[in-house]
Amino acid sequence: MPLLTVPAHALTTEQVESELGSDGSTGLPEAEAQRRLLAHGPNRLTDRGGTPGWWKFLLQFNNPLLITLLVVGAIKALLGHPRDALVIWSVTVINAVIGFVQESKAENAIAALAQSVRTEVEVVRGGTPQRLASEQLVPGDLVLLEAGARVPADLRLLAGRHLQLDESALTGESVAVSKGTKAVEVSALLAERIGMAYAGSFVTAGQGKGLVVATGDATEVGRISTSLQDQVDLTTPLTRKFSRFSRTLLKVILLLAGLTFLVGLARGRGAEEMFDGAVALAVGAIPEELPAIVTITLAIGVNRMARRRAIIRKLPAVETLGSTTVICTDKTGTLTQNRMTVQHLYGGGVLVAIEDLWPANRRATANGGAEQPNVALQETVLAGLLCNDARPGKREGLVGDPTETALLVAARSVGLDRQNALDRHPRRDAIPFASEQQYMATLHGSARILIKGSVEAVLQRCSRQLDAGGQPEPLQREAIEAAVAVMARRGERVLAFAIGQADPATHQLEPHHVATDLDFLGLQGMLDPPRPEAISAVAACQAAGIQVKMITGDHVETARAIARQIGIGRPFRPSGAAKQADAATEQADATAEQTDATAERMEVAAIDGRELAALTPDAIAELMDRIDVFARVAPDQKLALVQALQANGEVVAMTGDGVNDAPALKQADIGIAMGKGGTEVARQAADMLLTDDNFATIEAAVEEGRTVYLNLRKTLAFVLPVNGGASMTILLGAVLGTPLPVTALQVLWLNMICSLTMSIALAFEPIAPALMQQEPRSPDQPLLTAGLIRRLLVVSLFNWAVIFGLFLWSLERYGDLALARTMAVQGLVLAHLVYLASISQLRRALFSLPRLGWRALTAVPAVPLGMAGTLAVQWIFSQTALMNRLIGTAPLNLEQLALCALPMLLMLPVAWLGEQLDPTDGRP
């Protein structure tokens, strides 16, 4: 392929086509595109790497607790205890390795999951429009652009219609730029190149097409970028809480260690001995394993959500999901199946089922002739076929928006052929649909203008309507609105259609051409049935104390009908006149009643966008708690709704898929974009993507978010009492003047090997059965709640009693200091196996053993495996000569092991008391 002789922005459209060897109408032949793909490579940026791995590893030591251990190890080395120093340093290195490995896994997982949602583009090859992954683009490809799309490569624009791009990522200009096809000077600045669309820009309005002039690293963003990959930030509000907690804990530990040293000296103990005691206390109190456990738990949460089709783009979303109090969701495709089918049509004063227009069902007149056709209905169906961007797929089926494909299917069912209709009425221009205007319009070869859109948007532009014979007559707005109400009560989405005439010399359709003086044709009502899984998911959210609100662009009655079927609203029991009204509705609305018969009837409070626009922000905030459905809502009103909910103290999750949904997605505490049907703009603004565009996935993600936080609380409840008990024992030993019950090295083993082996199992705990029956957790809830602090004190006191009691008893009975210390550690570990079972779901599984057998344990495999691993490492701790020499332990016989197991029985009432003080089973 010949290279461009001059920059693309300085070439005319004809010159660009010629130099690229491509065609502005048909694009490249498929064979040539494949050849260029081999020559130029895929259209993606080369990963130039982020933070070096060695620096990430060193950053693992940037923790005040670990820095303290490093300093303690250095002092021990200077005092002539290299073995102790080596063990202390080894523990910090092990912790750093675990953190480094898990953070790397988390970063890679998040980056890979984000990239797994492919960006597809509309491309014309060989004259055939098709959707391709953006990576398959090559120079010379003809790309079609529409509002919401991300520009996939550097393009030289060939045509544009009200085309505007957000180029802020390249130019820093926050205002969208209008684009055209004009060539500019070679020296023109990037922001002045109106005929170019650069990779990474977003289409904010209009339509256009252009030829690819550069891909991958050859694009403008590829040349100027210094870091081509979004860096994954693993910092979250929760990890920041842990950092603050660590700093506070360190101050307390250093104070206690100093106190231990001074008390020992005051009692006549040697300075070196008491320094060992202070070191042991510091090492015992520092929860070295916590940073690794937090990282691992968050990484597990991300992977679990991905398996349930929720892709986390920003890690704080994992924990924020657990605090969500309100979910604002779109209707179409999220709560419903996105499988639209036209059910009824209205035109010429008649409301009919689509089946009545099928050729096989057309009735004959009394004399045997064909029934007089309803011209208004015919024109309504034809308008739905022509004012439409959907089309047959390259291989099979239809490609396009589900609403538009439903219109094509309806037209085909009544005998209309798409290609034949386009041959008779070729499209000359179009005004694409935009959510602000709520309509789409097309101009055809006969100067015919067709418009489709919301009933309100179309009716306000009409002054007449076609009667059944095809003749203009005065607009009968009341009759039209009555037909809309009947369709909407059935849960149908209603589109209106109108026709107008332009000057034959008109070649470009402008908004003023469709502003007034149109003739109303008719209505098409289509049904998108609710997703069965969405019904149960909404019920689960409501049981969990989460409000679900529907925000949609549909007619208020349509939205209310779907909300009833799904369960959004409040249950009610009609009586008296209401029952009579329901009976009348049942006769006119059999379809909706059949659906209602399978679900509890709901009272749904709804408001539409016009009413909303008349309210002040304070008034909106005041009514938010009472309204279930917001219909005919414009994108900018979504932002106002999110702000109103947040002003009321709610934690808001908001779904969105359009260009103008981005501000609301950014404002929401959790912005949720559609992975299948959403625009690239919405995806970039969101915290989470749904790969199946399903509301049930949001409920699943909330459940997983709560599980992450619950498992972290369990970890705190398990780990901190071990540290508290060990440090209290050493402090008391200094006060009473007894030998240290445990050495610094033994405490390190207890914390990093034994405790980590058990506590890591809690990160893998499955979802608790009662989790979605609890109220949402407040985001302001402290890391250590009052209940958790009470639990920690009770279990820490028990741990102190076990260590100190077993140590003194063993020392008096056997007279062996190493043996006494070994029994104290083993007794604590065995007691903690019982404690682990009590705060995990293993407890429920054990109670299910008589009924389910060993299958009960398969639901919670991590905890039994953690216990087995703990027993294995504790056998190594006491029964191997290497560990006996390294950390001062002694081998135990069967009698001594049995004595160490006695605290397991004593732990049972202590664990029960801790559960009463601070329940952990299923509380978010």
PDB file of C-alpha atoms in Angstrom, residues 669-837:
ATOM      1  CA  ASP A 669     -21.608   5.934  43.552  1.00  0.00           C
ATOM      2  CA  ILE A 670     -21.623   2.942  41.187  1.00  0.00           C
ATOM      3  CA  GLY A 671     -21.963   3.675  37.460  1.00  0.00           C
ATOM      4  CA  ILE A 672     -23.061   0.561  35.567  1.00  0.00           C
ATOM      5  CA  ALA A 673     -22.750   0.393  31.773  1.00  0.00           C
ATOM      6  CA  MET A 674     -24.060  -2.191  29.356  1.00  0.00           C
ATOM      7  CA  GLY A 675     -21.294  -4.385  27.945  1.00  0.00           C
ATOM      8  CA  LYS A 676     -23.338  -5.622  24.982  1.00  0.00           C
ATOM      9  CA  GLY A 677     -25.587  -2.764  23.965  1.00  0.00           C
ATOM     10  CA  GLY A 678     -23.971   0.277  25.571  1.00  0.00           C
ATOM     11  CA  THR A 679     -21.984   3.022  23.890  1.00  0.00           C
ATOM     12  CA  GLU A 680     -18.248   3.294  24.387  1.00  0.00           C
ATOM     13  CA  VAL A 681     -18.754   6.666  26.101  1.00  0.00           C
ATOM     14  CA  ALA A 682     -20.942   5.075  28.761  1.00  0.00           C
ATOM     15  CA  ARG A 683     -18.483   2.208  29.255  1.00  0.00           C
ATOM     16  CA  GLN A 684     -15.583   4.570  29.863  1.00  0.00           C
ATOM     17  CA  ALA A 685     -17.590   6.521  32.465  1.00  0.00           C
ATOM     18  CA  ALA A 686     -18.758   3.433  34.356  1.00  0.00           C
ATOM     19  CA  ASP A 687     -17.301   1.625  37.358  1.00  0.00           C
ATOM     20  CA  MET A 688     -18.756  -1.706  36.293  1.00  0.00           C
ATOM     21  CA  LEU A 689     -19.848  -3.360  33.050  1.00  0.00           C
ATOM     22  CA  LEU A 690     -22.589  -5.944  32.617  1.00  0.00           C
ATOM     23  CA  THR A 691     -21.567  -8.388  29.914  1.00  0.00           C
ATOM     24  CA  ASP A 692     -25.154  -9.653  29.606  1.00  0.00           C
ATOM     25  CA  ASP A 693     -26.995  -6.314  30.153  1.00  0.00           C
ATOM     26  CA  ASN A 694     -29.131  -8.082  32.774  1.00  0.00           C
ATOM     27  CA  PHE A 695     -30.528  -6.620  36.004  1.00  0.00           C
ATOM     28  CA  ALA A 696     -30.001  -9.964  37.745  1.00  0.00           C
ATOM     29  CA  THR A 697     -26.261  -9.426  37.291  1.00  0.00           C
ATOM     30  CA  ILE A 698     -26.467  -6.182  39.293  1.00  0.00           C
ATOM     31  CA  GLU A 699     -28.090  -8.069  42.153  1.00  0.00           C
ATOM     32  CA  ALA A 700     -25.372 -10.717  41.906  1.00  0.00           C
ATOM     33  CA  ALA A 701     -22.653  -8.035  42.019  1.00  0.00           C
ATOM     34  CA  VAL A 702     -24.209  -6.427  45.112  1.00  0.00           C
ATOM     35  CA  GLU A 703     -24.251  -9.858  46.734  1.00  0.00           C
ATOM     36  CA  GLU A 704     -20.569 -10.379  45.921  1.00  0.00           C
ATOM     37  CA  GLY A 705     -19.697  -6.890  47.175  1.00  0.00           C
ATOM     38  CA  ARG A 706     -21.340  -7.652  50.497  1.00  0.00           C
ATOM     39  CA  THR A 707     -19.503 -10.971  50.652  1.00  0.00           C
ATOM     40  CA  VAL A 708     -16.123  -9.256  50.211  1.00  0.00           C
ATOM     41  CA  TYR A 709     -16.757  -6.915  53.119  1.00  0.00           C
ATOM     42  CA  LEU A 710     -18.187  -9.659  55.315  1.00  0.00           C
ATOM     43  CA  ASN A 711     -15.170 -11.894  54.711  1.00  0.00           C
ATOM     44  CA  LEU A 712     -12.810  -9.045  55.575  1.00  0.00           C
ATOM     45  CA  ARG A 713     -14.683  -8.469  58.845  1.00  0.00           C
ATOM     46  CA  LYS A 714     -14.366 -12.171  59.624  1.00  0.00           C
ATOM     47  CA  THR A 715     -10.643 -11.930  58.943  1.00  0.00           C
ATOM     48  CA  LEU A 716     -10.282  -9.034  61.385  1.00  0.00           C
ATOM     49  CA  ALA A 717     -12.330 -10.917  63.978  1.00  0.00           C
ATOM     50  CA  PHE A 718      -9.990 -13.904  63.575  1.00  0.00           C
ATOM     51  CA  VAL A 719      -6.554 -12.302  63.228  1.00  0.00           C
ATOM     52  CA  LEU A 720      -6.576  -9.476  65.770  1.00  0.00           C
ATOM     53  CA  PRO A 721      -7.335 -11.619  68.870  1.00  0.00           C
ATOM     54  CA  VAL A 722      -4.225 -13.689  68.124  1.00  0.00           C
ATOM     55  CA  ASN A 723      -2.118 -10.528  68.148  1.00  0.00           C
ATOM     56  CA  GLY A 724      -3.939  -9.141  71.156  1.00  0.00           C
ATOM     57  CA  GLY A 725      -3.526 -12.333  73.187  1.00  0.00           C
ATOM     58  CA  ALA A 726       0.188 -12.667  72.396  1.00  0.00           C
ATOM     59  CA  SER A 727       1.018  -9.051  73.244  1.00  0.00           C
ATOM     60  CA  MET A 728      -1.024  -9.132  76.480  1.00  0.00           C
ATOM     61  CA  THR A 729       0.825 -12.318  77.522  1.00  0.00           C
ATOM     62  CA  ILE A 730       4.253 -10.754  77.015  1.00  0.00           C
ATOM     63  CA  LEU A 731       3.258  -7.550  78.838  1.00  0.00           C
ATOM     64  CA  LEU A 732       1.881  -9.528  81.769  1.00  0.00           C
ATOM     65  CA  GLY A 733       5.024 -11.675  81.863  1.00  0.00           C
ATOM     66  CA  ALA A 734       7.095  -8.517  82.221  1.00  0.00           C
ATOM     67  CA  VAL A 735       4.832  -7.213  84.990  1.00  0.00           C
ATOM     68  CA  LEU A 736       4.852 -10.514  86.931  1.00  0.00           C
ATOM     69  CA  GLY A 737       8.532 -11.154  86.347  1.00  0.00           C
ATOM     70  CA  THR A 738       8.055 -14.569  84.706  1.00  0.00           C
ATOM     71  CA  PRO A 739      10.047 -15.806  81.685  1.00  0.00           C
ATOM     72  CA  LEU A 740       8.549 -14.781  78.333  1.00  0.00           C
ATOM     73  CA  PRO A 741       5.762 -17.287  77.470  1.00  0.00           C
ATOM     74  CA  VAL A 742       6.600 -16.976  73.749  1.00  0.00           C
ATOM     75  CA  THR A 743       9.628 -15.634  71.902  1.00  0.00           C
ATOM     76  CA  ALA A 744       9.567 -13.077  69.110  1.00  0.00           C
ATOM     77  CA  LEU A 745      10.310 -15.770  66.532  1.00  0.00           C
ATOM     78  CA  GLN A 746       7.512 -17.996  67.795  1.00  0.00           C
ATOM     79  CA  VAL A 747       5.070 -15.092  67.633  1.00  0.00           C
ATOM     80  CA  LEU A 748       6.167 -14.401  64.058  1.00  0.00           C
ATOM     81  CA  TRP A 749       5.481 -18.042  63.212  1.00  0.00           C
ATOM     82  CA  LEU A 750       2.111 -17.782  64.901  1.00  0.00           C
ATOM     83  CA  ASN A 751       1.166 -14.672  62.925  1.00  0.00           C
ATOM     84  CA  MET A 752       2.630 -15.277  59.487  1.00  0.00           C
ATOM     85  CA  ILE A 753       2.486 -19.034  59.035  1.00  0.00           C
ATOM     86  CA  CYS A 754      -0.214 -20.458  61.240  1.00  0.00           C
ATOM     87  CA  SER A 755      -2.625 -17.507  61.400  1.00  0.00           C
ATOM     88  CA  LEU A 756      -2.214 -16.710  57.709  1.00  0.00           C
ATOM     89  CA  THR A 757      -2.857 -20.338  56.739  1.00  0.00           C
ATOM     90  CA  MET A 758      -6.159 -20.272  58.592  1.00  0.00           C
ATOM     91  CA  SER A 759      -7.315 -16.716  57.911  1.00  0.00           C
ATOM     92  CA  ILE A 760      -6.668 -16.872  54.163  1.00  0.00           C
ATOM     93  CA  ALA A 761      -9.403 -19.503  53.998  1.00  0.00           C
ATOM     94  CA  LEU A 762     -11.906 -16.843  55.103  1.00  0.00           C
ATOM     95  CA  ALA A 763     -11.219 -14.858  51.919  1.00  0.00           C
ATOM     96  CA  PHE A 764     -12.644 -17.790  49.945  1.00  0.00           C
ATOM     97  CA  GLU A 765     -15.832 -18.075  51.987  1.00  0.00           C
ATOM     98  CA  PRO A 766     -18.910 -18.455  49.746  1.00  0.00           C
ATOM     99  CA  ILE A 767     -21.959 -16.202  49.908  1.00  0.00           C
ATOM    100  CA  ALA A 768     -23.751 -16.463  53.257  1.00  0.00           C
ATOM    101  CA  PRO A 769     -27.385 -17.624  52.933  1.00  0.00           C
ATOM    102  CA  ALA A 770     -28.756 -14.699  54.960  1.00  0.00           C
ATOM    103  CA  LEU A 771     -26.594 -12.048  53.318  1.00  0.00           C
ATOM    104  CA  MET A 772     -29.288 -10.523  51.093  1.00  0.00           C
ATOM    105  CA  GLN A 773     -31.778 -10.344  53.951  1.00  0.00           C
ATOM    106  CA  GLN A 774     -29.843  -7.620  55.770  1.00  0.00           C
ATOM    107  CA  GLU A 775     -30.035  -3.861  55.455  1.00  0.00           C
ATOM    108  CA  PRO A 776     -27.211  -2.207  53.455  1.00  0.00           C
ATOM    109  CA  ARG A 777     -24.081  -1.315  55.376  1.00  0.00           C
ATOM    110  CA  SER A 778     -23.430   2.371  55.906  1.00  0.00           C
ATOM    111  CA  PRO A 779     -20.330   3.512  53.959  1.00  0.00           C
ATOM    112  CA  ASP A 780     -19.356   5.528  57.060  1.00  0.00           C
ATOM    113  CA  GLN A 781     -19.293   2.420  59.243  1.00  0.00           C
ATOM    114  CA  PRO A 782     -15.918   2.258  61.021  1.00  0.00           C
ATOM    115  CA  LEU A 783     -13.554  -0.623  60.420  1.00  0.00           C
ATOM    116  CA  LEU A 784     -13.838  -1.670  64.065  1.00  0.00           C
ATOM    117  CA  THR A 785     -17.468  -1.468  65.167  1.00  0.00           C
ATOM    118  CA  ALA A 786     -18.465  -1.511  68.831  1.00  0.00           C
ATOM    119  CA  GLY A 787     -19.627  -5.119  68.519  1.00  0.00           C
ATOM    120  CA  LEU A 788     -16.388  -6.202  66.855  1.00  0.00           C
ATOM    121  CA  ILE A 789     -14.289  -4.478  69.527  1.00  0.00           C
ATOM    122  CA  ARG A 790     -16.231  -6.353  72.255  1.00  0.00           C
ATOM    123  CA  ARG A 791     -15.650  -9.636  70.432  1.00  0.00           C
ATOM    124  CA  LEU A 792     -11.930  -8.895  70.055  1.00  0.00           C
ATOM    125  CA  LEU A 793     -11.549  -8.134  73.762  1.00  0.00           C
ATOM    126  CA  VAL A 794     -13.315 -11.351  74.831  1.00  0.00           C
ATOM    127  CA  VAL A 795     -11.339 -13.607  72.480  1.00  0.00           C
ATOM    128  CA  SER A 796      -8.037 -11.788  73.202  1.00  0.00           C
ATOM    129  CA  LEU A 797      -8.533 -12.336  76.946  1.00  0.00           C
ATOM    130  CA  PHE A 798      -9.170 -16.025  76.295  1.00  0.00           C
ATOM    131  CA  ASN A 799      -6.058 -16.253  74.122  1.00  0.00           C
ATOM    132  CA  TRP A 800      -4.019 -14.620  76.876  1.00  0.00           C
ATOM    133  CA  ALA A 801      -5.395 -17.079  79.405  1.00  0.00           C
ATOM    134  CA  VAL A 802      -4.587 -20.051  77.159  1.00  0.00           C
ATOM    135  CA  ILE A 803      -1.022 -18.975  76.418  1.00  0.00           C
ATOM    136  CA  PHE A 804      -0.183 -17.856  79.930  1.00  0.00           C
ATOM    137  CA  GLY A 805      -1.996 -20.671  81.679  1.00  0.00           C
ATOM    138  CA  LEU A 806      -0.572 -23.487  79.541  1.00  0.00           C
ATOM    139  CA  PHE A 807       2.891 -21.955  79.716  1.00  0.00           C
ATOM    140  CA  LEU A 808       2.988 -21.661  83.518  1.00  0.00           C
ATOM    141  CA  TRP A 809       1.423 -25.113  84.048  1.00  0.00           C
ATOM    142  CA  SER A 810       3.785 -26.813  81.573  1.00  0.00           C
ATOM    143  CA  LEU A 811       6.806 -25.006  82.955  1.00  0.00           C
ATOM    144  CA  GLU A 812       5.970 -26.103  86.509  1.00  0.00           C
ATOM    145  CA  ARG A 813       5.190 -29.708  85.477  1.00  0.00           C
ATOM    146  CA  TYR A 814       7.983 -30.368  82.996  1.00  0.00           C
ATOM    147  CA  GLY A 815      10.550 -27.760  83.963  1.00  0.00           C
ATOM    148  CA  ASP A 816      11.487 -27.216  80.305  1.00  0.00           C
ATOM    149  CA  LEU A 817      11.181 -23.620  79.023  1.00  0.00           C
ATOM    150  CA  ALA A 818      11.221 -24.578  75.316  1.00  0.00           C
ATOM    151  CA  LEU A 819       8.624 -27.296  75.891  1.00  0.00           C
ATOM    152  CA  ALA A 820       6.359 -24.929  77.852  1.00  0.00           C
ATOM    153  CA  ARG A 821       6.508 -22.319  75.106  1.00  0.00           C
ATOM    154  CA  THR A 822       5.781 -24.961  72.457  1.00  0.00           C
ATOM    155  CA  MET A 823       2.711 -26.235  74.340  1.00  0.00           C
ATOM    156  CA  ALA A 824       1.435 -22.670  74.821  1.00  0.00           C
ATOM    157  CA  VAL A 825       1.619 -21.980  71.074  1.00  0.00           C
ATOM    158  CA  GLN A 826       0.104 -25.354  70.128  1.00  0.00           C
ATOM    159  CA  GLY A 827      -2.755 -24.903  72.603  1.00  0.00           C
ATOM    160  CA  LEU A 828      -3.586 -21.492  71.147  1.00  0.00           C
ATOM    161  CA  VAL A 829      -3.498 -22.773  67.570  1.00  0.00           C
ATOM    162  CA  LEU A 830      -5.758 -25.751  68.298  1.00  0.00           C
ATOM    163  CA  ALA A 831      -8.240 -23.503  70.132  1.00  0.00           C
ATOM    164  CA  HIS A 832      -8.266 -21.227  67.110  1.00  0.00           C
ATOM    165  CA  LEU A 833      -9.275 -24.078  64.848  1.00  0.00           C
ATOM    166  CA  VAL A 834     -12.545 -24.144  66.803  1.00  0.00           C
ATOM    167  CA  TYR A 835     -12.805 -20.359  66.616  1.00  0.00           C
ATOM    168  CA  LEU A 836     -12.256 -20.477  62.837  1.00  0.00           C
ATOM    169  CA  ALA A 837     -15.083 -22.988  62.469  1.00  0.00           C
TER     170      ALA A 837
END
